[in-house]
PDB file of C-alpha atoms in Angstrom:
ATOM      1  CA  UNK A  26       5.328  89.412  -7.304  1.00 58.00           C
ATOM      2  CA  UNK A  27       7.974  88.486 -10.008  1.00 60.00           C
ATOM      3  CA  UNK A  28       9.656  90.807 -12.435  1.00 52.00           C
ATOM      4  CA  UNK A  29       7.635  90.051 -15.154  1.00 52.00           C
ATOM      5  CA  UNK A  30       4.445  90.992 -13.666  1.00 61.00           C
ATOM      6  CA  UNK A  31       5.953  94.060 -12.153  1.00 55.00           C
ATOM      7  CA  UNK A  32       6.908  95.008 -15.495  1.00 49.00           C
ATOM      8  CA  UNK A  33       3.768  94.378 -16.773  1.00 53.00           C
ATOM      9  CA  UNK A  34       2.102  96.025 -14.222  1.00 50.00           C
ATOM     10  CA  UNK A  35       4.367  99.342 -14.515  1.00 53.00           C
ATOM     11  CA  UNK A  36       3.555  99.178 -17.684  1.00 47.00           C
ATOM     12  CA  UNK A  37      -0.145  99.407 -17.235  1.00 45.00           C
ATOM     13  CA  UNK A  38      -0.008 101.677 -14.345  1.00 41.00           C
ATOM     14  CA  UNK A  39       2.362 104.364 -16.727  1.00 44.00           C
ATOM     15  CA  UNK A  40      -0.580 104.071 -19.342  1.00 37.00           C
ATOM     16  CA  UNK A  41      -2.946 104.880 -16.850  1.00 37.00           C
ATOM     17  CA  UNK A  42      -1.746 107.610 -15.884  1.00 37.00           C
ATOM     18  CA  UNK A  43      -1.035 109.239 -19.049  1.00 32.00           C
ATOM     19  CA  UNK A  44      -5.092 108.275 -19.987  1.00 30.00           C
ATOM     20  CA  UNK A  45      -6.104 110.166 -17.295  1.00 33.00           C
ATOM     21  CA  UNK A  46      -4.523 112.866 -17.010  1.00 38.00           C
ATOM     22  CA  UNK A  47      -5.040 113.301 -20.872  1.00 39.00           C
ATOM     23  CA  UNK A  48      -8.476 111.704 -21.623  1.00 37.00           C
ATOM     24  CA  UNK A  49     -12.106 113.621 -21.294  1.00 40.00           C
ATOM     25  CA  UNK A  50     -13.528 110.907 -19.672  1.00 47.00           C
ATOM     26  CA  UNK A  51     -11.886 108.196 -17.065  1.00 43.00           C
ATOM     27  CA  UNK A  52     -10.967 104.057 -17.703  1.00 42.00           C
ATOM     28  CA  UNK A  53     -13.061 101.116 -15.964  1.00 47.00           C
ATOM     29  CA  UNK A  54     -11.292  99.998 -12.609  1.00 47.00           C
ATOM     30  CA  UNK A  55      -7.959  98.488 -14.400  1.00 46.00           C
ATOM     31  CA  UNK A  56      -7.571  95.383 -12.276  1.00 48.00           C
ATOM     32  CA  UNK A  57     -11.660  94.060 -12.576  1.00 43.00           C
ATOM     33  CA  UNK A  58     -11.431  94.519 -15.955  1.00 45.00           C
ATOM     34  CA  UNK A  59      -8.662  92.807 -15.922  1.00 53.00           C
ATOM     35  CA  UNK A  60      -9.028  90.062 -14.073  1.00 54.00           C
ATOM     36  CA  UNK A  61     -12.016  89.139 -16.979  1.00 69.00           C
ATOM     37  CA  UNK A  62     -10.244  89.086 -19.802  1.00 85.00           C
ATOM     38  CA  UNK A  63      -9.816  85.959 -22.078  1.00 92.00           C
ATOM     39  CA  UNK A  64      -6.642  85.779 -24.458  1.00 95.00           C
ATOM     40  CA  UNK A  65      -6.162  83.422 -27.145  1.00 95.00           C
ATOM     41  CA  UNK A  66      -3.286  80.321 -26.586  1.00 96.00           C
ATOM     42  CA  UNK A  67      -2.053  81.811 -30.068  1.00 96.00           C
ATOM     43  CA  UNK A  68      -1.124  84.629 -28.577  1.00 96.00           C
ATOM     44  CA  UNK A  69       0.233  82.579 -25.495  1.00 97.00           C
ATOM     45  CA  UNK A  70       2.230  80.734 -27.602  1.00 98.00           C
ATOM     46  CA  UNK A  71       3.661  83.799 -29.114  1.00 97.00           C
ATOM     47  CA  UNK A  72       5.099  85.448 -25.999  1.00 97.00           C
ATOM     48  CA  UNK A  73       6.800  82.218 -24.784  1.00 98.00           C
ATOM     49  CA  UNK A  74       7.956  81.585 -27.990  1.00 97.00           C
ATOM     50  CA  UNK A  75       9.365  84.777 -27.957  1.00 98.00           C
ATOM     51  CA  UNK A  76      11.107  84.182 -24.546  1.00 98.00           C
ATOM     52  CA  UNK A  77      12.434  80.689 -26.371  1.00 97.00           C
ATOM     53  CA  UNK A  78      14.334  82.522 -29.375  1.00 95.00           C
ATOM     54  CA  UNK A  79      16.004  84.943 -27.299  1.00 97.00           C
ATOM     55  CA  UNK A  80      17.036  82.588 -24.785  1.00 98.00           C
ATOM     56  CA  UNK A  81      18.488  80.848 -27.276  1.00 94.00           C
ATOM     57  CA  UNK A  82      20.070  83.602 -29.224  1.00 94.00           C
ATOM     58  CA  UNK A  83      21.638  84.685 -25.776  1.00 97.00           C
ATOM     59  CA  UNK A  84      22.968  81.344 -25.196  1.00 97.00           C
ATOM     60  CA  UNK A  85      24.169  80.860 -28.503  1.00 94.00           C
ATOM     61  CA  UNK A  86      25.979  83.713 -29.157  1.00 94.00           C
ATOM     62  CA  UNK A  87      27.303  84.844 -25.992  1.00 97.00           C
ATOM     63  CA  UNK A  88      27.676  81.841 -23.801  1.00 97.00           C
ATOM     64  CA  UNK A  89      28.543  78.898 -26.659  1.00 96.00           C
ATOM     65  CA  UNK A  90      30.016  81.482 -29.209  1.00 94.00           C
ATOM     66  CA  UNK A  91      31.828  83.339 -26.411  1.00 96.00           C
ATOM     67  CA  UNK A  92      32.711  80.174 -24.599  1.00 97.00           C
ATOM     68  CA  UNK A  93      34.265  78.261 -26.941  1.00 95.00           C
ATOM     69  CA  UNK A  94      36.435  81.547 -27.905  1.00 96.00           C
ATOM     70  CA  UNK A  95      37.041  81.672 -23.743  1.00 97.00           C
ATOM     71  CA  UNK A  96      38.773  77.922 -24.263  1.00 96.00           C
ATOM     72  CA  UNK A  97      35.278  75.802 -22.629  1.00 97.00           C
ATOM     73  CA  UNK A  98      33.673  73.556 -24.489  1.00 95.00           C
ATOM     74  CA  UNK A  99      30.265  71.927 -25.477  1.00 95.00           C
ATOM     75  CA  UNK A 100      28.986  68.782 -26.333  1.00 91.00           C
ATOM     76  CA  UNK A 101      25.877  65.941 -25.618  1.00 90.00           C
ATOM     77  CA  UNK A 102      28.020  64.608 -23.137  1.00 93.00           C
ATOM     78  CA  UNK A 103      27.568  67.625 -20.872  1.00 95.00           C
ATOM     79  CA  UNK A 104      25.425  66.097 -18.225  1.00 94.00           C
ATOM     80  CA  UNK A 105      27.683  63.121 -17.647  1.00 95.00           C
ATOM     81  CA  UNK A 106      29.903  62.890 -14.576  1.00 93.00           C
ATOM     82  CA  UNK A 107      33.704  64.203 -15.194  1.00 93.00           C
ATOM     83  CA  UNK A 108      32.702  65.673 -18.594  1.00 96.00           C
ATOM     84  CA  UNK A 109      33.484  69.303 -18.700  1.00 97.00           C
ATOM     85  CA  UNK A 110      31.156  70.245 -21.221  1.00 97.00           C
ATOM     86  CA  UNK A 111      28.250  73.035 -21.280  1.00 97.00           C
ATOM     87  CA  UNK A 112      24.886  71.758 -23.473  1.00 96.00           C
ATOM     88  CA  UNK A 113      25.169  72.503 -26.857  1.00 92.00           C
ATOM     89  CA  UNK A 114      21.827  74.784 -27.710  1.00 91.00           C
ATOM     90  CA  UNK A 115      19.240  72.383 -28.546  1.00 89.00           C
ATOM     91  CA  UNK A 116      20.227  69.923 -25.387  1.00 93.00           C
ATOM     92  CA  UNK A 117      19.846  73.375 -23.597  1.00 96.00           C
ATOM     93  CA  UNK A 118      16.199  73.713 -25.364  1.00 95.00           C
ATOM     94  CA  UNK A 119      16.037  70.134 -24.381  1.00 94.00           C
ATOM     95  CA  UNK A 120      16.595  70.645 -20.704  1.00 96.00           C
ATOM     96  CA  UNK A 121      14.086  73.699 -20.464  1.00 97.00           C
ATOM     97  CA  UNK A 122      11.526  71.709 -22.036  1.00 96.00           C
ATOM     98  CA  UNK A 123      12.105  69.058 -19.744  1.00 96.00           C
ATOM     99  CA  UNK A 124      11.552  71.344 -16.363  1.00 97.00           C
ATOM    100  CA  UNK A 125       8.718  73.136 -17.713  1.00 97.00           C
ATOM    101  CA  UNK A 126       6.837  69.597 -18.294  1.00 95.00           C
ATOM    102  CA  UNK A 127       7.387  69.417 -14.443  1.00 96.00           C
ATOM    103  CA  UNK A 128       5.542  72.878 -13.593  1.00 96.00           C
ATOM    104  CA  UNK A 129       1.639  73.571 -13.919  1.00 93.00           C
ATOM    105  CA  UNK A 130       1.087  75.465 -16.713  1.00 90.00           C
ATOM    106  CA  UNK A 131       1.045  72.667 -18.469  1.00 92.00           C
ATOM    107  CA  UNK A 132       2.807  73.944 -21.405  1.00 96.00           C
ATOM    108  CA  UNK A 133       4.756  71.366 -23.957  1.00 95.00           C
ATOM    109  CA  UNK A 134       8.105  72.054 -26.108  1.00 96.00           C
ATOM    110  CA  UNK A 135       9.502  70.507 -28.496  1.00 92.00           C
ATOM    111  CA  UNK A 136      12.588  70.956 -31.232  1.00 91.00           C
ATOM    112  CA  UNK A 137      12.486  69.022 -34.174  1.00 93.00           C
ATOM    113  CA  UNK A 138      14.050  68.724 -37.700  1.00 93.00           C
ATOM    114  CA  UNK A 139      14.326  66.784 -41.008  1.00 94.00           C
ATOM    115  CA  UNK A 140      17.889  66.435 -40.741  1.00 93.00           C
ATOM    116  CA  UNK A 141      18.768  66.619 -36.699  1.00 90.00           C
ATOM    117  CA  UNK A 142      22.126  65.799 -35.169  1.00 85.00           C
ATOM    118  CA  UNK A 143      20.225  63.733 -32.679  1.00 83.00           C
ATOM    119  CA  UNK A 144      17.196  61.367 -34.097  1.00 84.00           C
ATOM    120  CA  UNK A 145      14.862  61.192 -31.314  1.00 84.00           C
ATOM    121  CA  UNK A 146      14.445  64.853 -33.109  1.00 87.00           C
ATOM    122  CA  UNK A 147      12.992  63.658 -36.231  1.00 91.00           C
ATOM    123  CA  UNK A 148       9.978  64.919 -37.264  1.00 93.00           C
ATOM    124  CA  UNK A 149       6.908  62.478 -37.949  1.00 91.00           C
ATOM    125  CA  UNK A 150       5.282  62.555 -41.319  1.00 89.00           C
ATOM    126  CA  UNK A 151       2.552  64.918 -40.192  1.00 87.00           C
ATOM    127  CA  UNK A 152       4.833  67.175 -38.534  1.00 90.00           C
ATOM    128  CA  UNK A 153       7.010  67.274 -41.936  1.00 93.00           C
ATOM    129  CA  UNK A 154       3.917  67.760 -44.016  1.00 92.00           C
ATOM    130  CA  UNK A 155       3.633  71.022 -41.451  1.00 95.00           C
ATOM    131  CA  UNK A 156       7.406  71.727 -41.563  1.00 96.00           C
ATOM    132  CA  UNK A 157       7.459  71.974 -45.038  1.00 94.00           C
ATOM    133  CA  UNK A 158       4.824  74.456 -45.305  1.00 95.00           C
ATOM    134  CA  UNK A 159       6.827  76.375 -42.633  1.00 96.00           C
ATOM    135  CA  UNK A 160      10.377  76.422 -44.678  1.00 94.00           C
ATOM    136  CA  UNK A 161       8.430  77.840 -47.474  1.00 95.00           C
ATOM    137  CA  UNK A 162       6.490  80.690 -45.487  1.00 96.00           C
ATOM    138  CA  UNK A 163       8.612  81.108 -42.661  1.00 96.00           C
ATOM    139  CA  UNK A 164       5.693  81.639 -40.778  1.00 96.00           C
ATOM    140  CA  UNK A 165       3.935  79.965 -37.683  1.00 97.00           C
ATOM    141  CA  UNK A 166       1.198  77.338 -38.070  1.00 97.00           C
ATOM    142  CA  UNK A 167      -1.343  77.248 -35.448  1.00 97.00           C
ATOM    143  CA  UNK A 168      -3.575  74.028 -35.181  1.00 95.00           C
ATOM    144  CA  UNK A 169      -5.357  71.663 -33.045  1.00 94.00           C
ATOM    145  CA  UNK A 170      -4.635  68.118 -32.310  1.00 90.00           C
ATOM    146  CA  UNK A 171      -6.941  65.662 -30.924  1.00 90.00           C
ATOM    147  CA  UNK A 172      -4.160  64.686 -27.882  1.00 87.00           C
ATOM    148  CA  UNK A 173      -1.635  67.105 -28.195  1.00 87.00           C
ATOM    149  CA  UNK A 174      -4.655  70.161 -27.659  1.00 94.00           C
ATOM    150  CA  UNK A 175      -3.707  73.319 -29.184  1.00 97.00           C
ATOM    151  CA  UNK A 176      -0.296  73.433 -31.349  1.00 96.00           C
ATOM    152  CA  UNK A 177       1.724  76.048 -33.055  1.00 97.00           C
ATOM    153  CA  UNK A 178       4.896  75.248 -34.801  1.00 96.00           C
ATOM    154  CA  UNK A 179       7.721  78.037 -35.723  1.00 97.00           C
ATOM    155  CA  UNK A 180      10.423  77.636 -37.754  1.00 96.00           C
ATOM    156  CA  UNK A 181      13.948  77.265 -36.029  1.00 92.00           C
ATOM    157  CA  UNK A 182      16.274  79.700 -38.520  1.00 92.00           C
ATOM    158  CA  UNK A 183      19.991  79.800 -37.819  1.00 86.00           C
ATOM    159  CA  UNK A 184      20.697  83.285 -36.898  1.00 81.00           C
ATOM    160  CA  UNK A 185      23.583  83.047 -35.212  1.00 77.00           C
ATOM    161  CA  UNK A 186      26.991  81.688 -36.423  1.00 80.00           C
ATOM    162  CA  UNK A 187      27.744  78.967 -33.861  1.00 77.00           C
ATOM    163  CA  UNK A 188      24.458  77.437 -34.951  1.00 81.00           C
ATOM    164  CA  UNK A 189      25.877  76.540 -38.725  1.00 89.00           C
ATOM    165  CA  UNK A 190      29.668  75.865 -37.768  1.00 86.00           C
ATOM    166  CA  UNK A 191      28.599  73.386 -35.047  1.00 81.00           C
ATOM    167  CA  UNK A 192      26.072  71.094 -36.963  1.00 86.00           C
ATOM    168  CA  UNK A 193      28.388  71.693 -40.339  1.00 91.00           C
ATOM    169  CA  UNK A 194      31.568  70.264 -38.239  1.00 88.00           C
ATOM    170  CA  UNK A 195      29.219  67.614 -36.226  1.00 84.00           C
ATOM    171  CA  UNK A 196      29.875  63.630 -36.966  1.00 89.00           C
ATOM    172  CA  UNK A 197      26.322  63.041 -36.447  1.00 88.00           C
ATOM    173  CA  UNK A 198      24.994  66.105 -38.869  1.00 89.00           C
ATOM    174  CA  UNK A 199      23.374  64.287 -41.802  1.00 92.00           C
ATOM    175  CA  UNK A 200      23.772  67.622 -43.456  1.00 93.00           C
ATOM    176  CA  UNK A 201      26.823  69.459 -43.818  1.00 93.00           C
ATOM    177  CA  UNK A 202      25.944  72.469 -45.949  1.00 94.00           C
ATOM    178  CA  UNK A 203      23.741  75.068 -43.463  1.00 94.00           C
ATOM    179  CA  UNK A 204      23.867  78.402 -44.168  1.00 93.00           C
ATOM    180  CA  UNK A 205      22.676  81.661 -42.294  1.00 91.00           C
ATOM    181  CA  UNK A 206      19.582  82.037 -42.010  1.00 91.00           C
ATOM    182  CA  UNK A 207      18.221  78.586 -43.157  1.00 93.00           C
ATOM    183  CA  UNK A 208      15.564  77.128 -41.307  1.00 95.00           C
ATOM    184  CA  UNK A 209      17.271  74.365 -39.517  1.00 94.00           C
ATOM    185  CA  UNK A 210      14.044  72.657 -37.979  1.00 94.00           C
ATOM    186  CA  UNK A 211      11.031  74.246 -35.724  1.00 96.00           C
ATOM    187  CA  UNK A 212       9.573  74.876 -32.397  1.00 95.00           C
ATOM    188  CA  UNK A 213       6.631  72.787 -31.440  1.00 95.00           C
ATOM    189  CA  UNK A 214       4.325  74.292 -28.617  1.00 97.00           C
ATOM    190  CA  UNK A 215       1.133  72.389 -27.246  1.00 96.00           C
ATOM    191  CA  UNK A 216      -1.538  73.609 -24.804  1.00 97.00           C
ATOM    192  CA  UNK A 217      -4.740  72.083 -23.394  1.00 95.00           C
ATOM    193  CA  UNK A 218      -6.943  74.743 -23.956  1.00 95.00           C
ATOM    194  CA  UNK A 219      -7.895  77.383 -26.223  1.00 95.00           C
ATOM    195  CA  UNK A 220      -7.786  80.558 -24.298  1.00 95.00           C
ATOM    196  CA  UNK A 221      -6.524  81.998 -21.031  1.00 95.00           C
ATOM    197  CA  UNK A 222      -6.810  84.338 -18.214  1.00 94.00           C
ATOM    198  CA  UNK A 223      -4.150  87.601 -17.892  1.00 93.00           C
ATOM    199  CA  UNK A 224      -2.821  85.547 -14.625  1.00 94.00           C
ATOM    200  CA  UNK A 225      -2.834  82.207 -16.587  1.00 95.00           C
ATOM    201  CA  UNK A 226      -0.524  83.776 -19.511  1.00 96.00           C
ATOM    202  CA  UNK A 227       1.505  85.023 -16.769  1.00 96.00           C
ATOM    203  CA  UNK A 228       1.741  81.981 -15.139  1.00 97.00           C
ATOM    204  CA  UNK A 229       3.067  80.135 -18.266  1.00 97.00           C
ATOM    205  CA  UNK A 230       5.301  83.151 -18.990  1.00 98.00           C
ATOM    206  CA  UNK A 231       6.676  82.894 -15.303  1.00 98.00           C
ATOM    207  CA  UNK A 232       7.021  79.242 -15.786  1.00 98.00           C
ATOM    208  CA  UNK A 233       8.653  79.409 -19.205  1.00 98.00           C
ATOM    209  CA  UNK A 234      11.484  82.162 -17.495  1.00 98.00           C
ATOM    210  CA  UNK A 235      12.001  79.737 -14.324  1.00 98.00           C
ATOM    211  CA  UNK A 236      12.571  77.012 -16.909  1.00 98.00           C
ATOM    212  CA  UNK A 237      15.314  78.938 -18.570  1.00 98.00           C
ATOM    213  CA  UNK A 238      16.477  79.849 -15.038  1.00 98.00           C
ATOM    214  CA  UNK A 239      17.219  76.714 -13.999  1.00 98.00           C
ATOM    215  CA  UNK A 240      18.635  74.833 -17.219  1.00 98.00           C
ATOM    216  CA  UNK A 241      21.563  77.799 -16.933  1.00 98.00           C
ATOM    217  CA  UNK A 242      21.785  77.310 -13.418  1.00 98.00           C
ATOM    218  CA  UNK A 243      22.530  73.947 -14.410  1.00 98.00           C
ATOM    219  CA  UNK A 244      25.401  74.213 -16.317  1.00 98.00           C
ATOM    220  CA  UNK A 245      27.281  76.526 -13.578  1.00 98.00           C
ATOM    221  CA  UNK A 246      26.656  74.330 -10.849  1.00 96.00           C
ATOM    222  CA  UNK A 247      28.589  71.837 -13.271  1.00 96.00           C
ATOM    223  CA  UNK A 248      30.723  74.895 -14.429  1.00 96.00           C
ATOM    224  CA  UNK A 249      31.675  75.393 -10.796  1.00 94.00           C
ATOM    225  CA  UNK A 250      33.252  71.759 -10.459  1.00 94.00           C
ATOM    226  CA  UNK A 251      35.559  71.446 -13.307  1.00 96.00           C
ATOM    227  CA  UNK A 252      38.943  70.552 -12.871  1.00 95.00           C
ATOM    228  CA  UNK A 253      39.867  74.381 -13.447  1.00 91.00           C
ATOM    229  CA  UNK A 254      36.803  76.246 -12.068  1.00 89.00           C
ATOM    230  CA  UNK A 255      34.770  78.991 -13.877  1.00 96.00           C
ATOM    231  CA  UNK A 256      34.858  82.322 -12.769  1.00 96.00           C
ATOM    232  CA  UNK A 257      31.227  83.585 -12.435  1.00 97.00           C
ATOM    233  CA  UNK A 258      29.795  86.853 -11.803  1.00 97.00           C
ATOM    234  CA  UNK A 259      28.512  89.572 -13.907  1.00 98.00           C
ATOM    235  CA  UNK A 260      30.696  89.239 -17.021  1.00 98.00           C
ATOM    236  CA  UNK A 261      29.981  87.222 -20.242  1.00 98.00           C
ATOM    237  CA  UNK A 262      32.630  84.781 -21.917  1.00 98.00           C
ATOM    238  CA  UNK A 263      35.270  86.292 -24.374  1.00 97.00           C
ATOM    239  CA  UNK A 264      38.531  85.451 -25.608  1.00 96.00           C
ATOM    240  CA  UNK A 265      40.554  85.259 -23.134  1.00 93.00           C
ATOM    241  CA  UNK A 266      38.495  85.584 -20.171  1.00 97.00           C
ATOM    242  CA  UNK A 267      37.030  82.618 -18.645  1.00 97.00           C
ATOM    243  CA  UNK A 268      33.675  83.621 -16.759  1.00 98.00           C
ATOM    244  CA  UNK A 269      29.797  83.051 -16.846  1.00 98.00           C
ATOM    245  CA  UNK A 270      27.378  85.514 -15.887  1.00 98.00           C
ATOM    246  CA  UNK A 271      25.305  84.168 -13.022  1.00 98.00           C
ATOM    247  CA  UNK A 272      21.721  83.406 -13.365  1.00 98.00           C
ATOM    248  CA  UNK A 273      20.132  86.588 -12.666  1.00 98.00           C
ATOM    249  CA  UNK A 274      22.809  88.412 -15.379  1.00 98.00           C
ATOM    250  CA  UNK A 275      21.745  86.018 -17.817  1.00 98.00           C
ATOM    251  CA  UNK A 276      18.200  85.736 -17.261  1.00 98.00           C
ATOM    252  CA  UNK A 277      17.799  89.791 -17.200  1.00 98.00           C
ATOM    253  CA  UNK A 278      19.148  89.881 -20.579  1.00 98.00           C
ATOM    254  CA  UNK A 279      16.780  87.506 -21.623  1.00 98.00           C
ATOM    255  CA  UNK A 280      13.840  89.369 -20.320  1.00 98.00           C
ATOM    256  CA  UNK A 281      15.268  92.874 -21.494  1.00 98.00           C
ATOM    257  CA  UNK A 282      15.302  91.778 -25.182  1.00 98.00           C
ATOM    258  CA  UNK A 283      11.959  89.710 -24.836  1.00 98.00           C
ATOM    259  CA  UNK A 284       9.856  91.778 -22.748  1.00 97.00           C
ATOM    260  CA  UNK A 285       8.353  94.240 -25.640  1.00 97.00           C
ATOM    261  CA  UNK A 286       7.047  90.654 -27.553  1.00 97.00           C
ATOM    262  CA  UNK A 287       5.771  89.263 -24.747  1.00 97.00           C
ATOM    263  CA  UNK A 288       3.655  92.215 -24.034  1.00 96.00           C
ATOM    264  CA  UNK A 289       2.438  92.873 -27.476  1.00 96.00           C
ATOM    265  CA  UNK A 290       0.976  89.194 -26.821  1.00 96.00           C
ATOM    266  CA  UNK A 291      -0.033  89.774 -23.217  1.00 93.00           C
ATOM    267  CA  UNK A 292      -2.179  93.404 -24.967  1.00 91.00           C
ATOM    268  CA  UNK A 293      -3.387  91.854 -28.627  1.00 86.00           C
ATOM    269  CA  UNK A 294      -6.518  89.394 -30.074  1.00 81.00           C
ATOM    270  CA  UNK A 295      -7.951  89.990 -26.288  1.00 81.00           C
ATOM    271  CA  UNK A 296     -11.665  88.514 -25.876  1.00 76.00           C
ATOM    272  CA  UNK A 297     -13.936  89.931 -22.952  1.00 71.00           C
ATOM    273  CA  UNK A 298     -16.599  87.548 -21.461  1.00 67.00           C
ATOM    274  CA  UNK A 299     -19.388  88.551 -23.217  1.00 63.00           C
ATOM    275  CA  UNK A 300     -17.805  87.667 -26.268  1.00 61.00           C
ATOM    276  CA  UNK A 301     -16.946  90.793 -27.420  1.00 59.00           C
ATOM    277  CA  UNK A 302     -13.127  91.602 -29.094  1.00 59.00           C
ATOM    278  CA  UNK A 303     -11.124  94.001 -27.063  1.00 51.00           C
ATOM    279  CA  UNK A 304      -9.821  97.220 -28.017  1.00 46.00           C
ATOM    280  CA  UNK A 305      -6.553  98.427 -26.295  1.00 45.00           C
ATOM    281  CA  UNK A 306      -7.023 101.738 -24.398  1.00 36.00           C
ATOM    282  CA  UNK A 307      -5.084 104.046 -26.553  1.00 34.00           C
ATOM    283  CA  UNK A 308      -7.454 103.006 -29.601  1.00 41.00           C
ATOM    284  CA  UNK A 309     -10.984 103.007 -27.419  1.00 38.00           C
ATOM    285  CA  UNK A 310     -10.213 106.553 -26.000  1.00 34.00           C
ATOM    286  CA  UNK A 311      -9.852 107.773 -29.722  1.00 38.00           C
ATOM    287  CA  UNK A 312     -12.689 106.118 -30.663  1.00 43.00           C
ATOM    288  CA  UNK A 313     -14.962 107.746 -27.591  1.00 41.00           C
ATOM    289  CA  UNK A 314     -15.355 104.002 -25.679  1.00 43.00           C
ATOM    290  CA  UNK A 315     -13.678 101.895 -23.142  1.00 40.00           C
ATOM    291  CA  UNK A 316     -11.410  99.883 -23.345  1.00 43.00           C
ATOM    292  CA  UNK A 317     -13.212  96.317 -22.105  1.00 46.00           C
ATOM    293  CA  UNK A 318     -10.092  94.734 -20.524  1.00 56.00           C
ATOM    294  CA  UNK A 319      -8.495  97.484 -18.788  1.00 47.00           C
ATOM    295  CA  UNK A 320      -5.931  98.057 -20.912  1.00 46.00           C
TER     296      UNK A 320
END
């Protein structure tokens, strides 16, 4: 079982326990229930893209940001043979996107922009018509596409400093101006169908965490073969000290900060078989029912 679903399952098993040992009358068997529920790719999309911006963040701030303060660098060139270089973050996006297309969930990523560094990241004219309505709401659009499937967009903002200073100093940047907080371009999710089952979402939220997994793993196995090796264990990049956490340090981090958001989507907008919109446990206790999924 991985740590996701163990979490998730501790999770349920806690609430469980606190329902019955508090509530008058006791929940349907947990795991049938279940096992039937239908969620929504909205929500889907949600909890990975969840699992996206704090990857990101994490990689941005304390790996580039840290990094380049450490003395390593970071550049497109990162992949190419005697080029000590880690992925700057949207190559790292790039990369994740790349191994996920290779697993089955079948879940597609994509970064774009109106002004990106790199143009194979320009956005289409029906993707800007979307974008703009995005860098006016800040909000995700959710739609369906006639060969893409299901789509939801989210805006890309620039929350951490490395994130303006790189594509401000960049030769490529055909804008120099970005600011905090702008919203530098979007996130572009696609999925073949319009709902799943509870192991489904897990499946693309396993898939989405092996993904991130092994684009860092990437970078120290190239980390490990510069001229003047990196030191990596448990500690994070600062001036003056030249390390990378390994994978699991990394990835743990990750999951600590996005584990809340991906269960809110893994417990909301549920749909039982018959139709019928879920309530969460807590709520159909107080309310004298059940709770139709289990949880």
């Amino acid at each position: 079982m991985t740590l996701p679903r163990i979490f998730l399952v501790g999770v349920f098993v806690c609430l469980g326990v606190y329902l019955f040992a508090t509530a008058p009358e006791p929940l349907p068997d947990g795991d049938v229930e279940m096992a039937g529920c239908r969620h929504p790719v909205n929500a889907v999309f949600d909890g990975v893209n969840a699992i996206n911006e704090v990857a990101r963040t994490v990689y941005t701030k304390r790996i580039v940001g840290g990094g380049k303060a450490a003395g390593l660098t970071f550049g497109e060139e990162w992949q190419e043979p005697g080029v000590e270089q880690g992925p700057l973050p949207a190559l790292f996006l790039r990369a994740t996107a790349a191994h996920l297309e290779t697993l089955p969930p079948r879940l597609g990523l994509y970064l774009g922009s109106d002004a990106p560094i790199n143009k194979s990241n320009l956005f289409g004219a029906a993707q800007l018509s979307v974008f703009d309505q995005i860098k006016t709401t800040r909000e995700a659009v959710y739609s369906e596409d006639p060969q893409s499937g299901f789509v939801a967009m989210y805006p890309d903002v620039a929350g951490v400093a490395p994130c303006v200073s790189c594509h401000n100093a960049h030769p490529d940047s055909p804008k120099k101006d970005w600011k905090l907080n702008d919203v530098m371009g979007a996130t572009t999710w696609t999925y073949p169908a319009s709902e799943v089952t509870a192991d489904e979402f897990l499946d693309v939220v396993d898939a989405m965490y092996a993904s991130v997994a092994h684009t860092y793993d990437s970078y120290l196995s190239k980390a490990a073969g510069f001229e003047v090796p990196v030191q990596i264990g448990a500690e994070w990049p600062r001036e003056g000290v030249r390390v990378l956490p390994e994978v699991g340090v990394f990835l743990n981090e990750v999951k600590t900060q996005a584990s809340l958001a991906v269960l809110e989507a893994l417990t909301r907008d549920r749909r039982h078989p018959d139709g019928q919109p879920t309530q969460n446990a807590l709520a159909a206790q107080a309310d004298g029912g059940q709770a139709p999924c289990g949880f």
